[in-house]
Amino acid sequence: MSSQQYNPPTQSSAQDAVTIDASARTVHYKCGDCDQDVPLKRGEPIRCRNCGHRVLYKQRTNR
């Protein structure tokens, strides 16, 4: 083997990069029972805040 081996970048350089907080993003769903818009963040229970129904449909994105 050669004397020069590959050294992966250290963690400190990765921490300097700007990261997006995934828990701050909100995804909008529509309740299957009462048709109310339900915004959910990561880790929140999948349940309508109005009626408590557990079937939510993801809305299409507008690109």
PDB file of N, CA and C in Angstrom:
ATOM      1  N   MET A   1       0.834  -1.185   0.000  1.00  0.00           N
ATOM      2  CA  MET A   1       0.000   0.000   0.000  1.00  0.00           C
ATOM      3  C   MET A   1       0.872   1.240   0.000  1.00  0.00           C
ATOM      4  N   SER A   2       0.312   2.302  -0.507  1.00  0.00           N
ATOM      5  CA  SER A   2       1.058   3.553  -0.523  1.00  0.00           C
ATOM      6  C   SER A   2       1.068   4.173   0.868  1.00  0.00           C
ATOM      7  N   SER A   3       2.010   5.057   1.070  1.00  0.00           N
ATOM      8  CA  SER A   3       2.114   5.700   2.378  1.00  0.00           C
ATOM      9  C   SER A   3       1.032   6.752   2.589  1.00  0.00           C
ATOM     10  N   GLN A   4       0.416   7.213   1.493  1.00  0.00           N
ATOM     11  CA  GLN A   4      -0.651   8.208   1.607  1.00  0.00           C
ATOM     12  C   GLN A   4      -1.995   7.501   1.501  1.00  0.00           C
ATOM     13  N   GLN A   5      -2.740   7.517   2.567  1.00  0.00           N
ATOM     14  CA  GLN A   5      -4.049   6.879   2.584  1.00  0.00           C
ATOM     15  C   GLN A   5      -5.127   7.946   2.632  1.00  0.00           C
ATOM     16  N   TYR A   6      -6.312   7.552   2.240  1.00  0.00           N
ATOM     17  CA  TYR A   6      -7.446   8.478   2.252  1.00  0.00           C
ATOM     18  C   TYR A   6      -7.871   8.755   3.681  1.00  0.00           C
ATOM     19  N   ASN A   7      -8.003  10.030   4.017  1.00  0.00           N
ATOM     20  CA  ASN A   7      -8.498  10.446   5.323  1.00  0.00           C
ATOM     21  C   ASN A   7      -9.838  11.133   5.123  1.00  0.00           C
ATOM     22  N   PRO A   8     -10.921  10.561   5.654  1.00  0.00           N
ATOM     23  CA  PRO A   8     -12.232  11.200   5.486  1.00  0.00           C
ATOM     24  C   PRO A   8     -12.281  12.525   6.235  1.00  0.00           C
ATOM     25  N   PRO A   9     -13.136  13.452   5.785  1.00  0.00           N
ATOM     26  CA  PRO A   9     -13.244  14.744   6.472  1.00  0.00           C
ATOM     27  C   PRO A   9     -13.718  14.568   7.904  1.00  0.00           C
ATOM     28  N   THR A  10     -13.292  15.480   8.750  1.00  0.00           N
ATOM     29  CA  THR A  10     -13.659  15.400  10.162  1.00  0.00           C
ATOM     30  C   THR A  10     -15.062  15.939  10.377  1.00  0.00           C
ATOM     31  N   GLN A  11     -15.623  15.675  11.527  1.00  0.00           N
ATOM     32  CA  GLN A  11     -16.970  16.121  11.864  1.00  0.00           C
ATOM     33  C   GLN A  11     -17.045  17.635  12.016  1.00  0.00           C
ATOM     34  N   SER A  12     -15.954  18.279  12.381  1.00  0.00           N
ATOM     35  CA  SER A  12     -16.002  19.728  12.600  1.00  0.00           C
ATOM     36  C   SER A  12     -16.324  20.483  11.318  1.00  0.00           C
ATOM     37  N   SER A  13     -15.856  19.987  10.169  1.00  0.00           N
ATOM     38  CA  SER A  13     -16.175  20.670   8.916  1.00  0.00           C
ATOM     39  C   SER A  13     -17.635  20.468   8.543  1.00  0.00           C
ATOM     40  N   ALA A  14     -18.227  19.351   8.914  1.00  0.00           N
ATOM     41  CA  ALA A  14     -19.637  19.111   8.626  1.00  0.00           C
ATOM     42  C   ALA A  14     -20.531  19.970   9.520  1.00  0.00           C
ATOM     43  N   GLN A  15     -20.060  20.287  10.706  1.00  0.00           N
ATOM     44  CA  GLN A  15     -20.851  21.112  11.608  1.00  0.00           C
ATOM     45  C   GLN A  15     -20.856  22.566  11.168  1.00  0.00           C
ATOM     46  N   ASP A  16     -19.859  22.979  10.407  1.00  0.00           N
ATOM     47  CA  ASP A  16     -19.798  24.356   9.927  1.00  0.00           C
ATOM     48  C   ASP A  16     -20.829  24.619   8.841  1.00  0.00           C
ATOM     49  N   ALA A  17     -21.261  23.578   8.149  1.00  0.00           N
ATOM     50  CA  ALA A  17     -22.240  23.744   7.077  1.00  0.00           C
ATOM     51  C   ALA A  17     -23.600  24.077   7.673  1.00  0.00           C
ATOM     52  N   VAL A  18     -24.405  24.779   6.903  1.00  0.00           N
ATOM     53  CA  VAL A  18     -25.740  25.160   7.349  1.00  0.00           C
ATOM     54  C   VAL A  18     -26.646  23.946   7.235  1.00  0.00           C
ATOM     55  N   THR A  19     -27.340  23.623   8.312  1.00  0.00           N
ATOM     56  CA  THR A  19     -28.251  22.485   8.308  1.00  0.00           C
ATOM     57  C   THR A  19     -29.670  22.980   8.515  1.00  0.00           C
ATOM     58  N   ILE A  20     -30.616  22.259   7.939  1.00  0.00           N
ATOM     59  CA  ILE A  20     -32.032  22.589   8.074  1.00  0.00           C
ATOM     60  C   ILE A  20     -32.614  21.699   9.160  1.00  0.00           C
ATOM     61  N   ASP A  21     -33.321  22.302  10.088  1.00  0.00           N
ATOM     62  CA  ASP A  21     -33.948  21.551  11.162  1.00  0.00           C
ATOM     63  C   ASP A  21     -35.164  20.824  10.605  1.00  0.00           C
ATOM     64  N   ALA A  22     -35.084  19.488  10.544  1.00  0.00           N
ATOM     65  CA  ALA A  22     -36.164  18.705   9.946  1.00  0.00           C
ATOM     66  C   ALA A  22     -37.428  18.745  10.801  1.00  0.00           C
ATOM     67  N   SER A  23     -37.285  18.966  12.108  1.00  0.00           N
ATOM     68  CA  SER A  23     -38.464  18.991  12.966  1.00  0.00           C
ATOM     69  C   SER A  23     -39.249  20.284  12.813  1.00  0.00           C
ATOM     70  N   ALA A  24     -38.678  21.308  12.209  1.00  0.00           N
ATOM     71  CA  ALA A  24     -39.369  22.586  12.057  1.00  0.00           C
ATOM     72  C   ALA A  24     -40.276  22.607  10.829  1.00  0.00           C
ATOM     73  N   ARG A  25     -40.072  21.682   9.895  1.00  0.00           N
ATOM     74  CA  ARG A  25     -40.893  21.665   8.685  1.00  0.00           C
ATOM     75  C   ARG A  25     -42.265  21.082   8.991  1.00  0.00           C
ATOM     76  N   THR A  26     -43.282  21.691   8.432  1.00  0.00           N
ATOM     77  CA  THR A  26     -44.656  21.252   8.644  1.00  0.00           C
ATOM     78  C   THR A  26     -45.204  20.685   7.348  1.00  0.00           C
ATOM     79  N   VAL A  27     -45.860  19.532   7.446  1.00  0.00           N
ATOM     80  CA  VAL A  27     -46.511  18.907   6.296  1.00  0.00           C
ATOM     81  C   VAL A  27     -48.008  18.979   6.537  1.00  0.00           C
ATOM     82  N   HIS A  28     -48.757  19.366   5.519  1.00  0.00           N
ATOM     83  CA  HIS A  28     -50.198  19.531   5.658  1.00  0.00           C
ATOM     84  C   HIS A  28     -50.927  18.283   5.166  1.00  0.00           C
ATOM     85  N   TYR A  29     -51.865  17.817   5.978  1.00  0.00           N
ATOM     86  CA  TYR A  29     -52.698  16.666   5.664  1.00  0.00           C
ATOM     87  C   TYR A  29     -54.153  17.085   5.721  1.00  0.00           C
ATOM     88  N   LYS A  30     -55.027  16.253   5.168  1.00  0.00           N
ATOM     89  CA  LYS A  30     -56.465  16.500   5.223  1.00  0.00           C
ATOM     90  C   LYS A  30     -57.106  15.320   5.944  1.00  0.00           C
ATOM     91  N   CYS A  31     -57.965  15.633   6.911  1.00  0.00           N
ATOM     92  CA  CYS A  31     -58.639  14.602   7.691  1.00  0.00           C
ATOM     93  C   CYS A  31     -59.614  13.839   6.800  1.00  0.00           C
ATOM     94  N   GLY A  32     -59.663  12.521   6.958  1.00  0.00           N
ATOM     95  CA  GLY A  32     -60.559  11.692   6.162  1.00  0.00           C
ATOM     96  C   GLY A  32     -61.987  11.731   6.646  1.00  0.00           C
ATOM     97  N   ASP A  33     -62.235  12.261   7.834  1.00  0.00           N
ATOM     98  CA  ASP A  33     -63.587  12.285   8.391  1.00  0.00           C
ATOM     99  C   ASP A  33     -64.224  13.670   8.287  1.00  0.00           C
ATOM    100  N   CYS A  34     -63.531  14.713   8.756  1.00  0.00           N
ATOM    101  CA  CYS A  34     -64.131  16.053   8.797  1.00  0.00           C
ATOM    102  C   CYS A  34     -63.559  17.001   7.745  1.00  0.00           C
ATOM    103  N   ASP A  35     -62.629  16.566   6.912  1.00  0.00           N
ATOM    104  CA  ASP A  35     -62.017  17.359   5.832  1.00  0.00           C
ATOM    105  C   ASP A  35     -61.309  18.621   6.318  1.00  0.00           C
ATOM    106  N   GLN A  36     -60.860  18.640   7.549  1.00  0.00           N
ATOM    107  CA  GLN A  36     -60.118  19.789   8.059  1.00  0.00           C
ATOM    108  C   GLN A  36     -58.643  19.638   7.695  1.00  0.00           C
ATOM    109  N   ASP A  37     -57.970  20.766   7.402  1.00  0.00           N
ATOM    110  CA  ASP A  37     -56.532  20.749   7.165  1.00  0.00           C
ATOM    111  C   ASP A  37     -55.816  20.555   8.493  1.00  0.00           C
ATOM    112  N   VAL A  38     -54.867  19.595   8.513  1.00  0.00           N
ATOM    113  CA  VAL A  38     -54.145  19.266   9.742  1.00  0.00           C
ATOM    114  C   VAL A  38     -52.651  19.424   9.481  1.00  0.00           C
ATOM    115  N   PRO A  39     -52.006  20.473  10.027  1.00  0.00           N
ATOM    116  CA  PRO A  39     -50.551  20.591   9.879  1.00  0.00           C
ATOM    117  C   PRO A  39     -49.852  19.718  10.920  1.00  0.00           C
ATOM    118  N   LEU A  40     -48.906  18.899  10.477  1.00  0.00           N
ATOM    119  CA  LEU A  40     -48.172  18.026  11.388  1.00  0.00           C
ATOM    120  C   LEU A  40     -46.682  18.245  11.233  1.00  0.00           C
ATOM    121  N   LYS A  41     -45.987  18.215  12.362  1.00  0.00           N
ATOM    122  CA  LYS A  41     -44.532  18.251  12.369  1.00  0.00           C
ATOM    123  C   LYS A  41     -44.026  16.850  12.679  1.00  0.00           C
ATOM    124  N   ARG A  42     -42.747  16.667  12.502  1.00  0.00           N
ATOM    125  CA  ARG A  42     -42.146  15.363  12.733  1.00  0.00           C
ATOM    126  C   ARG A  42     -42.290  14.968  14.203  1.00  0.00           C
ATOM    127  N   GLY A  43     -42.760  13.756  14.431  1.00  0.00           N
ATOM    128  CA  GLY A  43     -42.888  13.239  15.784  1.00  0.00           C
ATOM    129  C   GLY A  43     -44.242  13.465  16.424  1.00  0.00           C
ATOM    130  N   GLU A  44     -45.097  14.273  15.816  1.00  0.00           N
ATOM    131  CA  GLU A  44     -46.428  14.505  16.373  1.00  0.00           C
ATOM    132  C   GLU A  44     -47.323  13.302  16.086  1.00  0.00           C
ATOM    133  N   PRO A  45     -48.299  13.048  16.955  1.00  0.00           N
ATOM    134  CA  PRO A  45     -49.210  11.923  16.706  1.00  0.00           C
ATOM    135  C   PRO A  45     -50.066  12.159  15.469  1.00  0.00           C
ATOM    136  N   ILE A  46     -50.311  11.093  14.720  1.00  0.00           N
ATOM    137  CA  ILE A  46     -51.103  11.179  13.494  1.00  0.00           C
ATOM    138  C   ILE A  46     -52.566  11.084  13.894  1.00  0.00           C
ATOM    139  N   ARG A  47     -53.145  12.253  14.148  1.00  0.00           N
ATOM    140  CA  ARG A  47     -54.528  12.334  14.607  1.00  0.00           C
ATOM    141  C   ARG A  47     -55.065  13.723  14.302  1.00  0.00           C
ATOM    142  N   CYS A  48     -56.322  13.790  13.866  1.00  0.00           N
ATOM    143  CA  CYS A  48     -56.960  15.075  13.580  1.00  0.00           C
ATOM    144  C   CYS A  48     -57.172  15.821  14.890  1.00  0.00           C
ATOM    145  N   ARG A  49     -56.878  17.104  14.893  1.00  0.00           N
ATOM    146  CA  ARG A  49     -57.040  17.906  16.108  1.00  0.00           C
ATOM    147  C   ARG A  49     -58.491  18.275  16.360  1.00  0.00           C
ATOM    148  N   ASN A  50     -59.323  18.187  15.318  1.00  0.00           N
ATOM    149  CA  ASN A  50     -60.724  18.574  15.443  1.00  0.00           C
ATOM    150  C   ASN A  50     -61.583  17.407  15.931  1.00  0.00           C
ATOM    151  N   CYS A  51     -61.497  16.259  15.241  1.00  0.00           N
ATOM    152  CA  CYS A  51     -62.396  15.146  15.557  1.00  0.00           C
ATOM    153  C   CYS A  51     -61.683  13.923  16.129  1.00  0.00           C
ATOM    154  N   GLY A  52     -60.352  13.872  16.068  1.00  0.00           N
ATOM    155  CA  GLY A  52     -59.619  12.738  16.611  1.00  0.00           C
ATOM    156  C   GLY A  52     -59.471  11.574  15.650  1.00  0.00           C
ATOM    157  N   HIS A  53     -59.949  11.721  14.421  1.00  0.00           N
ATOM    158  CA  HIS A  53     -59.858  10.658  13.420  1.00  0.00           C
ATOM    159  C   HIS A  53     -58.392  10.409  13.083  1.00  0.00           C
ATOM    160  N   ARG A  54     -58.035   9.141  12.800  1.00  0.00           N
ATOM    161  CA  ARG A  54     -56.637   8.799  12.573  1.00  0.00           C
ATOM    162  C   ARG A  54     -56.284   8.561  11.119  1.00  0.00           C
ATOM    163  N   VAL A  55     -57.208   8.767  10.195  1.00  0.00           N
ATOM    164  CA  VAL A  55     -56.918   8.617   8.769  1.00  0.00           C
ATOM    165  C   VAL A  55     -56.711  10.003   8.186  1.00  0.00           C
ATOM    166  N   LEU A  56     -55.468  10.301   7.792  1.00  0.00           N
ATOM    167  CA  LEU A  56     -55.127  11.594   7.216  1.00  0.00           C
ATOM    168  C   LEU A  56     -54.557  11.369   5.823  1.00  0.00           C
ATOM    169  N   TYR A  57     -54.932  12.239   4.895  1.00  0.00           N
ATOM    170  CA  TYR A  57     -54.469  12.153   3.516  1.00  0.00           C
ATOM    171  C   TYR A  57     -53.494  13.286   3.253  1.00  0.00           C
ATOM    172  N   LYS A  58     -52.346  12.940   2.677  1.00  0.00           N
ATOM    173  CA  LYS A  58     -51.344  13.954   2.369  1.00  0.00           C
ATOM    174  C   LYS A  58     -51.793  14.748   1.155  1.00  0.00           C
ATOM    175  N   GLN A  59     -51.706  16.074   1.275  1.00  0.00           N
ATOM    176  CA  GLN A  59     -52.120  16.937   0.176  1.00  0.00           C
ATOM    177  C   GLN A  59     -51.019  17.005  -0.868  1.00  0.00           C
ATOM    178  N   ARG A  60     -51.412  17.247  -2.104  1.00  0.00           N
ATOM    179  CA  ARG A  60     -50.442  17.381  -3.185  1.00  0.00           C
ATOM    180  C   ARG A  60     -49.671  18.680  -3.037  1.00  0.00           C
ATOM    181  N   THR A  61     -48.422  18.653  -3.480  1.00  0.00           N
ATOM    182  CA  THR A  61     -47.600  19.858  -3.427  1.00  0.00           C
ATOM    183  C   THR A  61     -47.831  20.689  -4.676  1.00  0.00           C
ATOM    184  N   ASN A  62     -47.698  21.992  -4.535  1.00  0.00           N
ATOM    185  CA  ASN A  62     -47.819  22.913  -5.667  1.00  0.00           C
ATOM    186  C   ASN A  62     -46.427  23.353  -6.072  1.00  0.00           C
ATOM    187  N   ARG A  63     -45.955  22.822  -7.180  1.00  0.00           N
ATOM    188  CA  ARG A  63     -44.602  23.175  -7.630  1.00  0.00           C
ATOM    189  C   ARG A  63     -44.667  24.187  -8.712  1.00  0.00           C
TER     190      ARG A  63
END
